[in-house]
Amino acid sequence: DAKTTQPPSMDCAEGRAANLPCNHSTISGNEYVYWYRQIHSQGPQYIIHGLKNNETNEMASLIITEDRKSSTLILPHATLRDTAVYYCIVRPRSYNTDKLIFGTGTRLQVFP
Amino acid sequence: DAEITQSPRHKITETGRQVTLACHQTWNHNNMFWYRQDLGHGLRLIHYSYGVQDTNKGEVSDGYSVSRSNTEDLPLTLESAASSQTSVYFCASSSELASNTGELFFGEGSRLTVL
């Protein structure tokens, strides 16, 4: 069974906030939520991660619900360069690598 | 700057040939991973290693092998290439240090075509 569920695709206007949802209803107490993105055919790039508190860095914000069963990645001012596939994965902070499954992600298209 | 590099970036081979994809990282990371990416399947884990002389099978390891003789390199070998192994291959590494974010650093990928 998939550990995370994401919509296959989303659109966002340039300059607007992009909100990418992820469902992880079976997340365990020691599992973090990680987000990566993959631009075109490049290697995936780390964006952000969190356990239960909301997190923000220079790239994005991560909002995790109180029950930790879902999260939202927020790109506050999307640009055309943010067009990519976004992957949400859950895994323990220390590796249990059968958790390192990326799934098919959400393809975000930012339009002018 | 530290980096992770893959070679070759593009490779065309024939069915039955042995192929080795190289992965080299200069971060001194103990953890290294190989993924393959195919349309409709996202990234799937092939093999991984937690350190020198350590190798482990991922979810799609059949037909692939790896060896870890030093910290910097994790070559991926296809003993007898099959058309089903046509894919884009990504190598990644990470640090196990508690102070680290736990993120994976990915190479730029190697596109393999098996004819």
PDB file of C-alpha atoms in Angstrom:
ATOM      1  CA  ASP A   1       0.000   0.000   0.000  1.00  0.00           C
ATOM      2  CA  ALA A   2       1.119   3.539  -0.754  1.00  0.00           C
ATOM      3  CA  LYS A   3       2.394   5.479   2.215  1.00  0.00           C
ATOM      4  CA  THR A   4       1.341   8.819   0.766  1.00  0.00           C
ATOM      5  CA  THR A   5      -1.373  10.027  -1.569  1.00  0.00           C
ATOM      6  CA  GLN A   6      -0.986  13.099  -3.763  1.00  0.00           C
ATOM      7  CA  PRO A   7      -3.071  14.530  -6.608  1.00  0.00           C
ATOM      8  CA  PRO A   8      -1.447  13.690  -9.934  1.00  0.00           C
ATOM      9  CA  SER A   9      -1.421  17.261 -11.207  1.00  0.00           C
ATOM     10  CA  MET A  10      -2.142  20.866 -10.258  1.00  0.00           C
ATOM     11  CA  ASP A  11      -1.994  24.266 -11.914  1.00  0.00           C
ATOM     12  CA  CYS A  12      -1.010  27.573 -10.383  1.00  0.00           C
ATOM     13  CA  ALA A  13      -0.775  31.110 -11.728  1.00  0.00           C
ATOM     14  CA  GLU A  14       2.600  32.772 -11.531  1.00  0.00           C
ATOM     15  CA  GLY A  15       2.903  34.940  -8.442  1.00  0.00           C
ATOM     16  CA  ARG A  16       0.168  33.112  -6.580  1.00  0.00           C
ATOM     17  CA  ALA A  17       0.630  30.656  -3.758  1.00  0.00           C
ATOM     18  CA  ALA A  18       0.817  27.005  -4.735  1.00  0.00           C
ATOM     19  CA  ASN A  19      -0.633  24.657  -2.118  1.00  0.00           C
ATOM     20  CA  LEU A  20       0.255  21.020  -2.666  1.00  0.00           C
ATOM     21  CA  PRO A  21      -1.579  18.517  -0.462  1.00  0.00           C
ATOM     22  CA  CYS A  22      -0.369  15.143   0.739  1.00  0.00           C
ATOM     23  CA  ASN A  23      -2.284  12.504   2.641  1.00  0.00           C
ATOM     24  CA  HIS A  24      -0.328  10.213   4.950  1.00  0.00           C
ATOM     25  CA  SER A  25      -3.036   8.767   7.155  1.00  0.00           C
ATOM     26  CA  THR A  26      -0.908   5.791   8.301  1.00  0.00           C
ATOM     27  CA  ILE A  27       2.082   7.835   9.409  1.00  0.00           C
ATOM     28  CA  SER A  28       3.865   6.553  12.506  1.00  0.00           C
ATOM     29  CA  GLY A  29       4.940   8.653  15.452  1.00  0.00           C
ATOM     30  CA  ASN A  30       8.621   8.532  14.514  1.00  0.00           C
ATOM     31  CA  GLU A  31       8.117   9.331  10.839  1.00  0.00           C
ATOM     32  CA  TYR A  32       8.911  12.687   9.324  1.00  0.00           C
ATOM     33  CA  VAL A  33       7.259  14.232   6.284  1.00  0.00           C
ATOM     34  CA  TYR A  34       9.764  15.092   3.546  1.00  0.00           C
ATOM     35  CA  TRP A  35       9.153  17.003   0.339  1.00  0.00           C
ATOM     36  CA  TYR A  36      11.308  16.847  -2.758  1.00  0.00           C
ATOM     37  CA  ARG A  37      10.826  18.204  -6.242  1.00  0.00           C
ATOM     38  CA  GLN A  38      12.120  17.142  -9.620  1.00  0.00           C
ATOM     39  CA  ILE A  39      12.477  19.720 -12.340  1.00  0.00           C
ATOM     40  CA  HIS A  40      12.211  18.234 -15.812  1.00  0.00           C
ATOM     41  CA  SER A  41      14.651  15.308 -15.950  1.00  0.00           C
ATOM     42  CA  GLN A  42      17.042  16.491 -13.261  1.00  0.00           C
ATOM     43  CA  GLY A  43      17.726  14.648 -10.029  1.00  0.00           C
ATOM     44  CA  PRO A  44      15.205  15.289  -7.243  1.00  0.00           C
ATOM     45  CA  GLN A  45      15.950  18.195  -4.929  1.00  0.00           C
ATOM     46  CA  TYR A  46      15.183  18.381  -1.223  1.00  0.00           C
ATOM     47  CA  ILE A  47      12.738  21.129  -0.245  1.00  0.00           C
ATOM     48  CA  ILE A  48      11.727  20.793   3.392  1.00  0.00           C
ATOM     49  CA  HIS A  49      10.806  18.338   6.101  1.00  0.00           C
ATOM     50  CA  GLY A  50       8.942  18.303   9.398  1.00  0.00           C
ATOM     51  CA  LEU A  51       7.700  16.105  12.212  1.00  0.00           C
ATOM     52  CA  LYS A  52       4.674  17.827  13.722  1.00  0.00           C
ATOM     53  CA  ASN A  53       5.352  21.534  13.804  1.00  0.00           C
ATOM     54  CA  ASN A  54       4.958  23.795  10.819  1.00  0.00           C
ATOM     55  CA  GLU A  55       8.226  24.552   9.115  1.00  0.00           C
ATOM     56  CA  THR A  56       9.451  27.300   6.839  1.00  0.00           C
ATOM     57  CA  ASN A  57      12.629  27.811   4.894  1.00  0.00           C
ATOM     58  CA  GLU A  58      13.726  29.931   1.984  1.00  0.00           C
ATOM     59  CA  MET A  59      12.013  27.660  -0.513  1.00  0.00           C
ATOM     60  CA  ALA A  60       8.667  26.790   1.041  1.00  0.00           C
ATOM     61  CA  SER A  61       6.460  26.284   4.062  1.00  0.00           C
ATOM     62  CA  LEU A  62       5.204  22.976   5.365  1.00  0.00           C
ATOM     63  CA  ILE A  63       1.917  22.790   7.244  1.00  0.00           C
ATOM     64  CA  ILE A  64       1.239  19.505   9.067  1.00  0.00           C
ATOM     65  CA  THR A  65      -2.198  18.888  10.540  1.00  0.00           C
ATOM     66  CA  GLU A  66      -2.476  18.300  14.258  1.00  0.00           C
ATOM     67  CA  ASP A  67      -3.278  14.621  13.777  1.00  0.00           C
ATOM     68  CA  ARG A  68      -0.344  14.402  11.327  1.00  0.00           C
ATOM     69  CA  LYS A  69      -2.452  12.541   8.796  1.00  0.00           C
ATOM     70  CA  SER A  70      -1.956  15.128   6.091  1.00  0.00           C
ATOM     71  CA  SER A  71       0.267  18.023   5.154  1.00  0.00           C
ATOM     72  CA  THR A  72       0.466  20.867   2.677  1.00  0.00           C
ATOM     73  CA  LEU A  73       3.521  22.245   0.955  1.00  0.00           C
ATOM     74  CA  ILE A  74       3.166  25.932   0.231  1.00  0.00           C
ATOM     75  CA  LEU A  75       5.179  27.806  -2.367  1.00  0.00           C
ATOM     76  CA  PRO A  76       4.211  31.352  -1.401  1.00  0.00           C
ATOM     77  CA  HIS A  77       4.863  33.066  -4.736  1.00  0.00           C
ATOM     78  CA  ALA A  78       5.114  30.490  -7.468  1.00  0.00           C
ATOM     79  CA  THR A  79       7.326  31.219 -10.459  1.00  0.00           C
ATOM     80  CA  LEU A  80       7.640  29.467 -13.800  1.00  0.00           C
ATOM     81  CA  ARG A  81      10.798  27.806 -12.473  1.00  0.00           C
ATOM     82  CA  ASP A  82       8.697  26.048  -9.838  1.00  0.00           C
ATOM     83  CA  THR A  83       7.094  23.917 -12.538  1.00  0.00           C
ATOM     84  CA  ALA A  84       8.131  20.420 -11.459  1.00  0.00           C
ATOM     85  CA  VAL A  85       6.976  17.134  -9.980  1.00  0.00           C
ATOM     86  CA  TYR A  86       6.649  17.366  -6.200  1.00  0.00           C
ATOM     87  CA  TYR A  87       7.078  14.274  -4.062  1.00  0.00           C
ATOM     88  CA  CYS A  88       5.853  13.821  -0.525  1.00  0.00           C
ATOM     89  CA  ILE A  89       7.404  10.932   1.410  1.00  0.00           C
ATOM     90  CA  VAL A  90       7.269   9.828   5.014  1.00  0.00           C
ATOM     91  CA  ARG A  91      10.107   8.083   6.779  1.00  0.00           C
ATOM     92  CA  PRO A  92      11.882   7.852  10.107  1.00  0.00           C
ATOM     93  CA  ARG A  93      14.625  10.372  10.762  1.00  0.00           C
ATOM     94  CA  SER A  94      17.066   7.453  10.906  1.00  0.00           C
ATOM     95  CA  TYR A  95      16.873   5.326   7.859  1.00  0.00           C
ATOM     96  CA  ASN A  96      14.595   2.444   7.324  1.00  0.00           C
ATOM     97  CA  THR A  97      15.060   2.436   3.622  1.00  0.00           C
ATOM     98  CA  ASP A  98      11.960   0.514   2.695  1.00  0.00           C
ATOM     99  CA  LYS A  99      10.351   3.842   3.461  1.00  0.00           C
ATOM    100  CA  LEU A 100      12.328   5.671   0.786  1.00  0.00           C
ATOM    101  CA  ILE A 101       9.632   5.204  -1.825  1.00  0.00           C
ATOM    102  CA  PHE A 102       8.838   8.328  -3.771  1.00  0.00           C
ATOM    103  CA  GLY A 103       5.648   7.406  -5.535  1.00  0.00           C
ATOM    104  CA  THR A 104       4.475   9.355  -8.579  1.00  0.00           C
ATOM    105  CA  GLY A 105       4.105  12.791  -6.966  1.00  0.00           C
ATOM    106  CA  THR A 106       2.146  15.864  -8.082  1.00  0.00           C
ATOM    107  CA  ARG A 107       3.013  17.539 -11.343  1.00  0.00           C
ATOM    108  CA  LEU A 108       2.748  21.293 -10.713  1.00  0.00           C
ATOM    109  CA  GLN A 109       2.365  23.490 -13.756  1.00  0.00           C
ATOM    110  CA  VAL A 110       2.897  27.208 -13.127  1.00  0.00           C
ATOM    111  CA  PHE A 111       1.451  29.327 -15.913  1.00  0.00           C
ATOM    112  CA  PRO A 112       2.057  33.000 -16.759  1.00  0.00           C
TER     113      PRO A 112
ATOM    114  CA  ASP B   1      32.159  22.218  -3.705  1.00  0.00           C
ATOM    115  CA  ALA B   2      31.185  18.730  -2.716  1.00  0.00           C
ATOM    116  CA  GLU B   3      29.054  16.941  -5.262  1.00  0.00           C
ATOM    117  CA  ILE B   4      27.682  13.680  -6.565  1.00  0.00           C
ATOM    118  CA  THR B   5      28.390  12.697 -10.150  1.00  0.00           C
ATOM    119  CA  GLN B   6      27.115   9.930 -12.356  1.00  0.00           C
ATOM    120  CA  SER B   7      28.650   8.489 -15.486  1.00  0.00           C
ATOM    121  CA  PRO B   8      27.925   7.908 -18.215  1.00  0.00           C
ATOM    122  CA  ARG B   9      25.024  10.334 -18.566  1.00  0.00           C
ATOM    123  CA  HIS B  10      23.749   8.468 -21.598  1.00  0.00           C
ATOM    124  CA  LYS B  11      24.374   4.861 -22.595  1.00  0.00           C
ATOM    125  CA  ILE B  12      23.024   2.639 -25.334  1.00  0.00           C
ATOM    126  CA  THR B  13      23.734  -1.050 -25.086  1.00  0.00           C
ATOM    127  CA  GLU B  14      22.494  -4.360 -26.409  1.00  0.00           C
ATOM    128  CA  THR B  15      20.520  -7.065 -24.681  1.00  0.00           C
ATOM    129  CA  GLY B  16      22.768  -9.439 -22.753  1.00  0.00           C
ATOM    130  CA  ARG B  17      25.680  -7.038 -22.329  1.00  0.00           C
ATOM    131  CA  GLN B  18      27.087  -6.171 -18.930  1.00  0.00           C
ATOM    132  CA  VAL B  19      26.747  -2.497 -18.047  1.00  0.00           C
ATOM    133  CA  THR B  20      28.145  -0.556 -15.119  1.00  0.00           C
ATOM    134  CA  LEU B  21      26.900   2.864 -14.082  1.00  0.00           C
ATOM    135  CA  ALA B  22      29.252   4.839 -11.884  1.00  0.00           C
ATOM    136  CA  CYS B  23      28.321   7.032  -8.950  1.00  0.00           C
ATOM    137  CA  HIS B  24      30.874   9.122  -7.095  1.00  0.00           C
ATOM    138  CA  GLN B  25      30.264  11.516  -4.196  1.00  0.00           C
ATOM    139  CA  THR B  26      32.690  13.823  -2.461  1.00  0.00           C
ATOM    140  CA  TRP B  27      30.650  14.556   0.688  1.00  0.00           C
ATOM    141  CA  ASN B  28      32.050  11.553   2.549  1.00  0.00           C
ATOM    142  CA  HIS B  29      28.482  10.335   3.077  1.00  0.00           C
ATOM    143  CA  ASN B  30      28.093   6.827   4.412  1.00  0.00           C
ATOM    144  CA  ASN B  31      24.669   6.266   2.838  1.00  0.00           C
ATOM    145  CA  MET B  32      24.316   5.781  -0.906  1.00  0.00           C
ATOM    146  CA  PHE B  33      21.333   4.721  -2.998  1.00  0.00           C
ATOM    147  CA  TRP B  34      20.422   3.755  -6.546  1.00  0.00           C
ATOM    148  CA  TYR B  35      16.972   4.465  -7.971  1.00  0.00           C
ATOM    149  CA  ARG B  36      15.404   3.928 -11.344  1.00  0.00           C
ATOM    150  CA  GLN B  37      12.700   6.125 -12.778  1.00  0.00           C
ATOM    151  CA  ASP B  38      10.183   5.068 -15.387  1.00  0.00           C
ATOM    152  CA  LEU B  39       7.076   6.803 -16.643  1.00  0.00           C
ATOM    153  CA  GLY B  40       4.165   6.101 -14.330  1.00  0.00           C
ATOM    154  CA  HIS B  41       6.301   4.586 -11.582  1.00  0.00           C
ATOM    155  CA  GLY B  42       8.078   7.481  -9.930  1.00  0.00           C
ATOM    156  CA  LEU B  43      11.392   6.613  -8.288  1.00  0.00           C
ATOM    157  CA  ARG B  44      11.973   3.020  -7.260  1.00  0.00           C
ATOM    158  CA  LEU B  45      14.800   1.924  -4.998  1.00  0.00           C
ATOM    159  CA  ILE B  46      17.179  -0.652  -6.498  1.00  0.00           C
ATOM    160  CA  HIS B  47      20.023  -1.060  -3.995  1.00  0.00           C
ATOM    161  CA  TYR B  48      21.459   0.886  -1.115  1.00  0.00           C
ATOM    162  CA  SER B  49      24.487   0.928   1.137  1.00  0.00           C
ATOM    163  CA  TYR B  50      25.087   2.248   4.635  1.00  0.00           C
ATOM    164  CA  GLY B  51      28.851   2.087   4.394  1.00  0.00           C
ATOM    165  CA  VAL B  52      31.911   0.300   3.055  1.00  0.00           C
ATOM    166  CA  GLN B  53      31.269  -3.400   2.416  1.00  0.00           C
ATOM    167  CA  ASP B  54      27.563  -2.963   3.175  1.00  0.00           C
ATOM    168  CA  THR B  55      24.970  -3.473   0.424  1.00  0.00           C
ATOM    169  CA  ASN B  56      21.243  -4.117   0.585  1.00  0.00           C
ATOM    170  CA  LYS B  57      18.452  -4.887  -1.856  1.00  0.00           C
ATOM    171  CA  GLY B  58      15.688  -2.421  -2.544  1.00  0.00           C
ATOM    172  CA  GLU B  59      12.264  -3.039  -4.051  1.00  0.00           C
ATOM    173  CA  VAL B  60      13.457  -3.688  -7.640  1.00  0.00           C
ATOM    174  CA  SER B  61      16.864  -5.333  -7.233  1.00  0.00           C
ATOM    175  CA  ASP B  62      16.524  -8.306  -9.611  1.00  0.00           C
ATOM    176  CA  GLY B  63      19.098  -8.100 -12.406  1.00  0.00           C
ATOM    177  CA  TYR B  64      21.224  -5.495 -10.602  1.00  0.00           C
ATOM    178  CA  SER B  65      24.180  -5.631  -8.251  1.00  0.00           C
ATOM    179  CA  VAL B  66      26.279  -3.093  -6.359  1.00  0.00           C
ATOM    180  CA  SER B  67      29.535  -3.132  -4.474  1.00  0.00           C
ATOM    181  CA  ARG B  68      30.930  -0.662  -1.943  1.00  0.00           C
ATOM    182  CA  SER B  69      34.692  -0.837  -1.676  1.00  0.00           C
ATOM    183  CA  ASN B  70      35.149   2.762  -0.511  1.00  0.00           C
ATOM    184  CA  THR B  71      33.046   5.598   0.856  1.00  0.00           C
ATOM    185  CA  GLU B  72      32.940   7.650  -2.333  1.00  0.00           C
ATOM    186  CA  ASP B  73      31.688   5.143  -4.912  1.00  0.00           C
ATOM    187  CA  LEU B  74      28.698   2.872  -5.428  1.00  0.00           C
ATOM    188  CA  PRO B  75      28.766   1.414  -8.948  1.00  0.00           C
ATOM    189  CA  LEU B  76      25.607  -0.229 -10.249  1.00  0.00           C
ATOM    190  CA  THR B  77      26.066  -3.266 -12.490  1.00  0.00           C
ATOM    191  CA  LEU B  78      23.559  -4.842 -14.827  1.00  0.00           C
ATOM    192  CA  GLU B  79      24.991  -8.331 -15.298  1.00  0.00           C
ATOM    193  CA  SER B  80      22.999  -9.079 -18.459  1.00  0.00           C
ATOM    194  CA  ALA B  81      21.071  -6.070 -19.668  1.00  0.00           C
ATOM    195  CA  ALA B  82      17.435  -6.543 -20.625  1.00  0.00           C
ATOM    196  CA  SER B  83      15.102  -4.210 -22.500  1.00  0.00           C
ATOM    197  CA  SER B  84      13.025  -3.893 -19.328  1.00  0.00           C
ATOM    198  CA  GLN B  85      16.013  -2.151 -17.748  1.00  0.00           C
ATOM    199  CA  THR B  86      15.781   0.767 -20.149  1.00  0.00           C
ATOM    200  CA  SER B  87      15.300   3.620 -17.711  1.00  0.00           C
ATOM    201  CA  VAL B  88      16.786   6.684 -16.099  1.00  0.00           C
ATOM    202  CA  TYR B  89      18.968   5.816 -13.128  1.00  0.00           C
ATOM    203  CA  PHE B  90      19.612   8.149 -10.223  1.00  0.00           C
ATOM    204  CA  CYS B  91      22.234   7.823  -7.561  1.00  0.00           C
ATOM    205  CA  ALA B  92      21.833   9.566  -4.216  1.00  0.00           C
ATOM    206  CA  SER B  93      23.757   9.943  -0.990  1.00  0.00           C
ATOM    207  CA  SER B  94      23.090  11.197   2.508  1.00  0.00           C
ATOM    208  CA  SER B  95      24.717  11.659   5.870  1.00  0.00           C
ATOM    209  CA  GLU B  96      23.655   9.701   8.911  1.00  0.00           C
ATOM    210  CA  LEU B  97      24.715  12.443  11.283  1.00  0.00           C
ATOM    211  CA  ALA B  98      21.995  13.453  13.727  1.00  0.00           C
ATOM    212  CA  SER B  99      22.688  17.093  12.997  1.00  0.00           C
ATOM    213  CA  ASN B 100      21.916  16.588   9.343  1.00  0.00           C
ATOM    214  CA  THR B 101      18.487  17.174   7.866  1.00  0.00           C
ATOM    215  CA  GLY B 102      18.421  13.622   6.543  1.00  0.00           C
ATOM    216  CA  GLU B 103      18.012  14.848   3.007  1.00  0.00           C
ATOM    217  CA  LEU B 104      19.120  12.861   0.011  1.00  0.00           C
ATOM    218  CA  PHE B 105      21.450  14.482  -2.518  1.00  0.00           C
ATOM    219  CA  PHE B 106      20.836  13.227  -6.029  1.00  0.00           C
ATOM    220  CA  GLY B 107      23.026  13.000  -9.071  1.00  0.00           C
ATOM    221  CA  GLU B 108      21.878  14.243 -12.467  1.00  0.00           C
ATOM    222  CA  GLY B 109      20.899  10.800 -13.688  1.00  0.00           C
ATOM    223  CA  SER B 110      22.081   8.258 -16.248  1.00  0.00           C
ATOM    224  CA  ARG B 111      19.799   7.431 -19.140  1.00  0.00           C
ATOM    225  CA  LEU B 112      20.243   3.805 -20.213  1.00  0.00           C
ATOM    226  CA  THR B 113      18.732   2.337 -23.365  1.00  0.00           C
ATOM    227  CA  VAL B 114      18.886  -1.415 -23.917  1.00  0.00           C
ATOM    228  CA  LEU B 115      18.204  -2.457 -27.506  1.00  0.00           C
TER     229      LEU B 115
END
